Short mmCIF file of C-alpha atoms in Angstrom, two decimals:
data_model
loop_
_atom_site.label_atom_id
_atom_site.label_comp_id
_atom_site.label_asym_id
_atom_site.label_seq_id
_atom_site.Cartn_x
_atom_site.Cartn_y
_atom_site.Cartn_z
CA MET A 1 28.87 27.16 3.93
CA THR A 2 30.81 26.20 0.76
CA GLU A 3 29.50 24.11 -2.12
CA THR A 4 30.78 20.57 -2.59
CA ARG A 5 30.98 18.50 -5.77
CA LEU A 6 29.06 15.25 -5.31
CA GLU A 7 29.03 12.16 -7.53
CA ILE A 8 25.88 10.07 -7.08
CA THR A 9 26.59 6.34 -7.12
CA GLU A 10 23.29 4.72 -6.11
CA LEU A 11 19.60 5.24 -5.52
CA GLY A 12 18.51 4.93 -1.89
CA HIS A 13 15.47 3.02 -0.62
CA ARG A 14 13.46 6.25 -0.38
CA GLY A 15 14.29 7.38 -3.91
CA ASP A 16 17.08 9.83 -3.07
CA GLY A 17 20.41 9.74 -4.86
CA ILE A 18 23.35 8.82 -2.61
CA ALA A 19 26.81 10.32 -2.92
CA LEU A 20 29.61 8.82 -0.80
CA THR A 21 32.01 11.29 0.83
CA GLU A 22 34.80 11.05 3.38
CA HIS A 23 32.29 12.22 6.01
CA GLY A 24 29.68 9.60 5.08
CA PRO A 25 26.77 9.36 2.63
CA VAL A 26 25.02 12.49 1.38
CA TYR A 27 21.43 12.22 0.17
CA VAL A 28 20.44 14.16 -2.93
CA ALA A 29 16.70 14.59 -3.54
CA GLY A 30 15.92 13.93 -7.20
CA GLY A 31 19.41 12.62 -7.93
CA LEU A 32 20.18 9.54 -10.03
CA PRO A 33 23.24 7.26 -10.22
CA GLY A 34 25.91 8.68 -12.54
CA GLU A 35 24.91 12.30 -11.96
CA VAL A 36 27.17 15.04 -10.59
CA VAL A 37 25.85 17.92 -8.50
CA ALA A 38 27.20 20.96 -6.71
CA ALA A 39 25.50 21.61 -3.40
CA ARG A 40 25.88 22.73 0.18
CA ILE A 41 25.68 19.89 2.69
CA GLN A 42 23.61 20.08 5.84
CA ASN A 43 22.92 17.13 8.14
CA GLY A 44 23.87 14.64 5.47
CA ARG A 45 21.62 16.13 2.78
CA ALA A 46 22.39 18.19 -0.29
CA ILE A 47 20.85 21.67 -0.11
CA LYS A 48 19.64 23.21 -3.40
CA PRO A 49 21.70 20.87 -5.62
CA GLU A 50 22.73 22.12 -9.06
CA PHE A 51 23.13 19.27 -11.55
CA THR A 52 26.28 19.64 -13.63
CA GLN A 53 26.01 16.19 -15.19
CA LYS A 54 22.73 14.36 -15.76
CA SER A 55 21.99 10.67 -16.22
CA PRO A 56 20.79 9.33 -19.58
CA ASP A 57 18.16 7.46 -17.55
CA ARG A 58 16.53 10.74 -16.48
CA ILE A 59 13.11 11.51 -17.97
CA ASP A 60 10.65 14.36 -17.60
CA PRO A 61 8.14 13.93 -14.75
CA VAL A 62 4.56 13.37 -15.90
CA CYS A 63 2.88 15.50 -13.19
CA LYS A 64 3.04 19.29 -12.88
CA HIS A 65 2.98 18.99 -9.07
CA TYR A 66 6.03 16.70 -8.96
CA ALA A 67 8.56 19.30 -7.81
CA ALA A 68 6.61 20.02 -4.61
CA CYS A 69 4.31 17.06 -3.95
CA GLY A 70 5.55 14.39 -1.57
CA GLY A 71 3.39 11.64 -3.08
CA CYS A 72 5.90 10.51 -5.72
CA SER A 73 9.69 10.44 -5.50
CA VAL A 74 10.95 8.80 -8.71
CA GLN A 75 8.92 10.12 -11.64
CA HIS A 76 12.20 11.22 -13.21
CA LEU A 77 13.61 7.69 -13.66
CA ALA A 78 13.06 5.69 -16.87
CA GLU A 79 10.70 2.71 -16.52
CA GLU A 80 13.23 -0.09 -17.06
CA HIS A 81 15.64 1.24 -14.46
CA TYR A 82 12.80 2.16 -12.11
CA LEU A 83 11.51 -1.44 -12.03
CA ALA A 84 15.07 -2.76 -11.63
CA TRP A 85 15.54 -0.44 -8.63
CA LYS A 86 12.37 -1.81 -7.03
CA ARG A 87 13.75 -5.32 -7.44
CA THR A 88 17.00 -4.18 -5.83
CA LEU A 89 15.10 -2.97 -2.75
CA VAL A 90 13.89 -6.53 -2.15
CA GLU A 91 17.28 -8.09 -2.94
CA LYS A 92 19.09 -5.81 -0.48
CA ALA A 93 16.61 -6.48 2.30
CA LEU A 94 17.06 -10.23 1.88
CA LYS A 95 20.86 -9.98 1.79
CA ASP A 96 20.82 -7.96 5.00
CA ARG A 97 19.29 -11.06 6.63
CA GLY A 98 21.78 -13.40 4.97
CA ILE A 99 19.28 -14.73 2.43
CA GLU A 100 20.90 -15.40 -0.93
CA THR A 101 18.21 -16.24 -3.48
CA HIS A 102 17.00 -15.36 -6.94
CA VAL A 103 14.48 -12.51 -6.97
CA SER A 104 12.22 -12.40 -10.02
CA GLU A 105 11.92 -9.28 -12.12
CA THR A 106 9.44 -6.71 -10.85
CA ILE A 107 5.91 -7.06 -12.16
CA ALA A 108 4.44 -3.66 -13.04
CA ALA A 109 0.87 -3.66 -11.73
CA THR A 110 -0.25 -0.04 -12.01
CA ASP A 111 -2.57 -0.18 -15.04
CA GLY A 112 -5.74 1.85 -14.58
CA GLY A 113 -4.25 3.90 -11.78
CA ARG A 114 -4.73 3.69 -8.03
CA ARG A 115 -8.35 3.03 -7.14
CA ARG A 116 -7.79 4.13 -3.55
CA ALA A 117 -6.44 7.54 -2.53
CA VAL A 118 -6.09 9.38 0.77
CA PHE A 119 -6.18 13.17 0.54
CA THR A 120 -5.81 15.91 3.11
CA ALA A 121 -7.80 19.14 3.18
CA THR A 122 -7.24 22.29 5.21
CA ARG A 123 -8.22 25.94 5.31
CA ALA A 124 -6.02 28.64 3.79
CA GLY A 125 -7.72 31.92 4.55
CA ARG A 126 -11.09 31.80 2.81
CA SER A 127 -10.00 29.01 0.51
CA VAL A 128 -9.77 25.26 1.00
CA LEU A 129 -6.75 23.27 -0.15
CA LEU A 130 -7.08 19.59 -1.04
CA GLY A 131 -4.17 17.37 -1.94
CA TYR A 132 -0.98 15.88 -0.53
CA HIS A 133 1.73 17.20 1.76
CA GLU A 134 4.94 18.57 0.31
CA LYS A 135 8.10 16.55 0.66
CA SER A 136 9.26 16.53 4.31
CA SER A 137 6.72 19.23 5.18
CA HIS A 138 3.34 19.87 6.74
CA LYS A 139 2.53 22.29 3.92
CA LEU A 140 -0.23 21.08 1.62
CA VAL A 141 -0.03 20.93 -2.18
CA ASP A 142 -3.41 21.82 -3.70
CA VAL A 143 -3.63 19.27 -6.52
CA SER A 144 -5.60 19.67 -9.73
CA GLU A 145 -4.25 16.48 -11.31
CA CYS A 146 -2.69 13.20 -10.22
CA PRO A 147 -1.54 10.88 -13.03
CA VAL A 148 -1.18 7.85 -10.74
CA LEU A 149 -4.89 7.81 -9.81
CA ASP A 150 -7.89 6.17 -11.41
CA PRO A 151 -9.29 8.84 -13.78
CA ALA A 152 -12.64 8.61 -11.95
CA ILE A 153 -10.97 9.96 -8.81
CA THR A 154 -9.03 12.66 -10.64
CA GLY A 155 -12.22 13.78 -12.35
CA ALA A 156 -13.93 14.15 -8.99
CA LEU A 157 -11.29 16.39 -7.36
CA LYS A 158 -13.27 19.60 -7.85
CA GLY A 159 -16.40 18.03 -6.36
CA LEU A 160 -14.45 16.55 -3.45
CA LYS A 161 -13.06 19.98 -2.64
CA SER A 162 -16.62 21.35 -2.63
CA LEU A 163 -17.64 18.67 -0.10
CA ALA A 164 -14.50 19.31 1.94
CA ALA A 165 -15.33 23.02 2.16
CA ASP A 166 -18.43 22.08 4.19
CA LEU A 167 -16.54 19.73 6.47
CA VAL A 168 -13.03 21.02 7.07
CA PRO A 169 -12.51 22.12 10.70
CA LYS A 170 -11.52 25.68 11.58
CA LYS A 171 -8.20 24.33 12.85
CA GLY A 172 -6.40 21.18 11.82
CA GLU A 173 -6.73 18.95 8.79
CA LEU A 174 -9.47 16.86 7.22
CA ARG A 175 -8.69 13.36 5.94
CA ILE A 176 -10.50 12.05 2.85
CA THR A 177 -10.33 8.42 1.72
CA VAL A 178 -11.65 7.78 -1.79
CA LEU A 179 -12.19 4.32 -3.26
CA SER A 180 -13.24 3.65 -6.84
CA THR A 181 -15.71 0.75 -6.87
CA THR A 182 -17.82 -1.01 -9.50
CA SER A 183 -20.76 1.24 -8.61
CA GLY A 184 -19.02 4.60 -8.15
CA LEU A 185 -16.78 6.40 -5.70
CA ASP A 186 -16.92 5.53 -2.00
CA VAL A 187 -15.87 8.64 -0.04
CA ALA A 188 -15.11 8.75 3.69
CA PHE A 189 -14.25 11.96 5.58
CA ASP A 190 -12.47 11.74 8.92
CA LYS A 191 -11.82 14.51 11.48
CA ALA A 192 -14.63 16.59 10.00
CA ASP A 193 -16.05 19.63 11.77
CA LYS A 194 -18.52 18.28 14.34
CA ALA A 195 -21.09 20.85 13.27
CA TYR A 196 -21.57 19.10 9.92
CA GLU A 197 -25.02 17.80 11.01
CA ARG A 198 -26.70 21.07 10.11
CA LYS A 199 -25.32 20.74 6.57
CA ILE A 200 -26.66 17.22 5.97
CA PRO A 201 -29.26 18.29 3.33
CA SER A 202 -26.67 20.12 1.18
CA LEU A 203 -24.09 17.36 1.69
CA SER A 204 -26.63 14.75 0.56
CA GLN A 205 -27.52 16.81 -2.50
CA LYS A 206 -23.87 17.21 -3.48
CA THR A 207 -23.34 13.46 -3.03
CA VAL A 208 -26.10 12.73 -5.53
CA GLU A 209 -24.97 15.43 -7.97
CA LEU A 210 -21.41 14.09 -7.92
CA GLY A 211 -22.65 10.55 -8.57
CA LEU A 212 -20.97 9.14 -5.45
CA ALA A 213 -21.96 5.66 -4.31
CA ARG A 214 -21.56 6.34 -0.58
CA LEU A 215 -20.64 9.22 1.71
CA THR A 216 -19.32 8.58 5.23
CA ILE A 217 -18.43 11.29 7.75
CA ASN A 218 -16.52 10.60 10.98
CA GLY A 219 -17.42 6.92 10.74
CA GLU A 220 -21.15 7.50 10.14
CA VAL A 221 -22.64 6.56 6.76
CA LEU A 222 -24.48 9.72 5.80
CA LEU A 223 -25.86 8.51 2.47
CA GLU A 224 -25.57 5.31 0.45
CA VAL A 225 -26.96 5.90 -3.03
CA ARG A 226 -25.69 2.53 -4.27
CA PRO A 227 -23.72 -0.17 -2.43
CA PRO A 228 -20.03 0.50 -3.32
CA LEU A 229 -19.14 -3.04 -4.33
CA LEU A 230 -15.76 -4.60 -5.11
CA ASP A 231 -15.30 -7.67 -7.30
CA MET A 232 -13.11 -10.15 -5.42
CA GLY A 233 -12.46 -12.70 -8.15
CA GLY A 234 -16.15 -13.01 -8.95
CA ALA A 235 -17.37 -12.58 -5.39
CA GLY A 236 -19.07 -9.30 -4.55
CA LEU A 237 -17.97 -7.49 -1.40
CA LEU A 238 -19.07 -4.29 0.34
CA PRO A 239 -15.93 -2.79 1.95
CA PRO A 240 -16.07 -0.87 5.23
CA PRO A 241 -15.95 2.94 4.82
CA GLY A 242 -12.33 4.09 4.56
CA GLY A 243 -11.13 0.49 4.92
CA PHE A 244 -7.98 -1.02 3.46
CA THR A 245 -7.93 -2.44 -0.06
CA GLN A 246 -5.12 -3.13 -2.49
CA ALA A 247 -4.25 0.14 -4.21
CA THR A 248 -4.79 -1.02 -7.81
CA LEU A 249 -7.04 -3.69 -9.28
CA THR A 250 -4.16 -4.95 -11.46
CA ALA A 251 -1.98 -5.44 -8.40
CA GLU A 252 -4.78 -7.21 -6.55
CA ASP A 253 -5.21 -9.63 -9.44
CA THR A 254 -1.44 -10.11 -9.76
CA LEU A 255 -0.89 -10.74 -6.05
CA SER A 256 -3.86 -13.10 -5.96
CA LYS A 257 -2.55 -15.14 -8.87
CA LEU A 258 0.85 -15.47 -7.18
CA VAL A 259 -0.87 -16.57 -3.96
CA LEU A 260 -3.08 -19.10 -5.74
CA ASP A 261 -0.14 -20.50 -7.70
CA GLY A 262 1.90 -20.76 -4.51
CA VAL A 263 -0.83 -22.58 -2.60
CA GLY A 264 -1.57 -24.94 -5.48
CA LYS A 265 -4.21 -27.63 -4.95
CA THR A 266 -4.03 -27.63 -1.16
CA ARG A 267 -7.41 -28.59 0.33
CA THR A 268 -7.26 -26.50 3.50
CA VAL A 269 -5.75 -23.02 3.72
CA ALA A 270 -5.42 -20.48 6.54
CA ASP A 271 -5.48 -16.86 5.36
CA LEU A 272 -3.90 -14.79 8.14
CA PHE A 273 -4.21 -10.99 8.31
CA SER A 274 -6.97 -11.62 5.78
CA GLY A 275 -8.47 -8.14 5.70
CA VAL A 276 -11.82 -8.11 3.89
CA GLY A 277 -10.99 -11.42 2.21
CA THR A 278 -9.00 -10.36 -0.84
CA PHE A 279 -7.24 -13.72 -1.00
CA ALA A 280 -9.69 -15.80 1.03
CA LEU A 281 -12.57 -15.30 -1.41
CA ARG A 282 -10.38 -16.29 -4.34
CA LEU A 283 -8.78 -19.23 -2.53
CA ALA A 284 -12.25 -20.51 -1.65
CA ARG A 285 -12.88 -21.25 -5.32
CA GLN A 286 -10.64 -24.29 -4.88
CA SER A 287 -9.95 -24.79 -1.16
CA ASN A 288 -11.59 -24.68 2.25
CA VAL A 289 -10.38 -21.46 3.90
CA HIS A 290 -10.12 -20.16 7.45
CA ALA A 291 -9.65 -16.36 7.48
CA VAL A 292 -8.20 -14.58 10.52
CA GLU A 293 -8.19 -10.79 10.89
CA GLY A 294 -7.94 -8.35 13.78
CA ASP A 295 -10.07 -5.55 12.31
CA ALA A 296 -13.75 -5.98 13.21
CA ALA A 297 -15.04 -3.91 10.26
CA ALA A 298 -13.08 -6.01 7.76
CA ILE A 299 -14.39 -9.25 9.25
CA ALA A 300 -17.94 -7.87 9.15
CA SER A 301 -17.53 -7.14 5.41
CA LEU A 302 -16.33 -10.68 4.77
CA ASP A 303 -19.24 -12.05 6.82
CA ARG A 304 -21.75 -10.08 4.72
CA ALA A 305 -20.19 -11.32 1.50
CA LEU A 306 -20.40 -14.94 2.63
CA ARG A 307 -24.10 -14.64 3.44
CA LYS A 308 -24.81 -14.47 -0.30
CA PRO A 309 -24.37 -17.52 -2.59
CA GLN A 310 -20.95 -17.08 -4.20
CA GLY A 311 -20.21 -20.63 -5.40
CA LEU A 312 -17.40 -21.02 -2.85
CA LYS A 313 -16.11 -23.89 -0.77
CA LYS A 314 -16.32 -23.70 3.02
CA VAL A 315 -15.08 -20.40 4.48
CA THR A 316 -14.79 -19.80 8.21
CA PHE A 317 -13.41 -16.71 9.92
CA GLU A 318 -12.45 -15.27 13.29
CA LYS A 319 -11.51 -11.89 14.68
CA ARG A 320 -8.11 -12.21 16.34
CA ASP A 321 -5.09 -10.02 17.03
CA LEU A 322 -2.33 -12.08 15.44
CA PHE A 323 0.37 -9.80 16.82
CA ARG A 324 -0.61 -10.74 20.38
CA ARG A 325 -2.22 -14.12 19.77
CA PRO A 326 -0.71 -15.82 16.73
CA LEU A 327 -2.01 -19.23 15.73
CA VAL A 328 0.08 -21.80 17.61
CA ARG A 329 1.40 -25.11 16.33
CA ASP A 330 -1.64 -27.21 17.25
CA GLU A 331 -3.98 -24.68 15.62
CA LEU A 332 -1.90 -24.72 12.44
CA GLU A 333 -1.83 -28.50 12.04
CA PRO A 334 -5.12 -28.83 10.07
CA PHE A 335 -3.84 -26.60 7.26
CA GLY A 336 -1.87 -27.74 4.25
CA ALA A 337 -0.97 -24.14 3.42
CA VAL A 338 -0.87 -20.78 5.17
CA VAL A 339 -1.03 -17.36 3.54
CA PHE A 340 -0.14 -14.25 5.52
CA ASP A 341 -0.31 -10.61 4.45
CA PRO A 342 0.43 -8.42 7.49
CA PRO A 343 0.78 -4.63 7.79
CA ARG A 344 4.22 -3.03 7.42
CA ALA A 345 5.25 -4.26 10.88
CA GLY A 346 5.34 -7.80 9.52
CA ALA A 347 4.33 -11.06 11.17
CA GLN A 348 7.22 -11.94 13.48
CA ALA A 349 5.17 -13.65 16.19
CA GLN A 350 3.19 -15.66 13.64
CA ALA A 351 6.33 -16.58 11.71
CA GLU A 352 7.86 -17.95 14.90
CA MET A 353 4.83 -20.21 15.38
CA LEU A 354 4.86 -21.29 11.74
CA ALA A 355 8.54 -22.17 12.00
CA LYS A 356 7.57 -24.76 14.64
CA SER A 357 4.67 -26.19 12.61
CA LYS A 358 4.35 -28.91 9.99
CA VAL A 359 2.51 -26.75 7.47
CA LYS A 360 3.81 -27.79 4.04
CA THR A 361 3.43 -24.52 2.14
CA ILE A 362 3.63 -20.89 3.25
CA VAL A 363 2.94 -17.90 1.02
CA ALA A 364 4.11 -14.60 2.51
CA VAL A 365 2.82 -11.32 1.07
CA SER A 366 4.41 -8.09 2.26
CA CYS A 367 4.53 -4.35 1.58
CA ASN A 368 7.79 -3.96 3.53
CA PRO A 369 10.94 -5.76 2.28
CA ALA A 370 12.73 -5.31 5.62
CA THR A 371 10.10 -7.06 7.75
CA LEU A 372 9.50 -9.64 5.03
CA ALA A 373 13.20 -10.55 5.11
CA ARG A 374 13.09 -10.84 8.91
CA ASP A 375 10.07 -13.15 8.79
CA LEU A 376 11.57 -15.26 5.99
CA ARG A 377 14.78 -15.64 8.01
CA ILE A 378 12.72 -17.07 10.89
CA LEU A 379 10.96 -19.54 8.60
CA ILE A 380 14.15 -20.62 6.84
CA ASP A 381 15.87 -21.18 10.19
CA GLY A 382 12.84 -23.28 11.12
CA GLY A 383 13.42 -25.65 8.20
CA TYR A 384 11.53 -24.06 5.29
CA ALA A 385 13.05 -23.74 1.82
CA LEU A 386 12.49 -20.48 -0.05
CA HIS A 387 11.20 -21.33 -3.54
CA SER A 388 10.46 -17.93 -5.05
CA VAL A 389 10.33 -14.20 -4.37
CA THR A 390 8.41 -11.92 -6.74
CA PRO A 391 8.29 -8.10 -6.41
CA VAL A 392 5.01 -6.45 -7.47
CA ASP A 393 4.87 -2.69 -8.07
CA GLN A 394 1.46 -1.16 -7.39
CA PHE A 395 2.62 2.21 -6.02
CA ARG A 396 3.98 3.79 -9.18
CA PHE A 397 6.74 6.40 -8.78
CA SER A 398 6.99 5.74 -5.04
CA PRO A 399 9.63 3.83 -3.02
CA HIS A 400 7.01 1.27 -1.90
CA ILE A 401 7.13 -2.29 -3.23
CA GLU A 402 5.08 -5.43 -2.59
CA ALA A 403 6.56 -8.93 -2.68
CA VAL A 404 5.22 -12.48 -2.61
CA ALA A 405 7.44 -15.28 -1.28
CA VAL A 406 6.66 -19.01 -1.45
CA LEU A 407 8.24 -21.42 1.05
CA LYS A 408 7.88 -25.17 1.44
CA ARG A 409 8.83 -27.62 4.14
CA GLU A 410 10.77 -30.31 2.29
#
């Protein structure tokens, strides 16, 4: 197989450089626009590329694990161009759906590092590895640092590996979700060895020695030293073990401000795909809110939070699968504004119902530009005007990007 000279012209949506050839695009891992590489080509990818011309926008990665770890893909791109690329991801997704609109500059929301991390642990002979998978591989990178994380999590890596050594199964992998809260780390192990019960005394002792707030194993709370609380705009909330939260506190505050600004002074708001109430608890400072979520554990956390005086307006909630049973037109009529923040699959069924409604303001939050564009297309075709689209970066060095869109029925 002969080497080919490739000129990279753009950065793909997964962070690979793209070189256009007569046989189609070739993807170059770690490549940047303006760079020239020599490489063998296999299945549309450059194999062991040698860079003969490098971009002035290239910088040194900040993590020693970068070359192998699959957690980050664009540590080598200068900040200004990195944020511009994230904005481009949103612009391209919208254009693919025929939506021509101004997209605001990307807001960097990664200060303080990610407060939530999901690690994998496995056995390697007599040792235990804890970290992330390599790029396009099942092989695990044993990490000793991770610059994108909250320092509290990074500082606990050695202790987490010690806990994992008591829980990792003989075959297969152990999943560890770590959340940094106001009262310490909340750690949840999943797929742990079922024989962990006989190790409960030592596991409890390690939990205390490590200063963890809560330890959960296979869905069972083994020890809660302190309630692992989150501050939701002044409202305290106890999240479910291993549950979803926004990755960084800065991003949560940024997204919430965009949502609140988009809703304005509306008296009644529906918060759909509400999760634990990230937006609902903040919206309730100024509006009556109805929160709808399909995950029972998330709804239970919101319920517990509302049982304590929080100085909020009226908040109601219901458990409901919005993919199968979206709110229909008559159910939407009482609300002056609707906020929705679905998983990556988007909110197609709900968007179709909203397009038929008379709701004046819709604020769409999304972690997937492609499904966001699809849902916005439905709403625009239903008579809504797109007022703003703002990208928010909370997954530093990754190809993931959040966006908040505000629509109004004129």
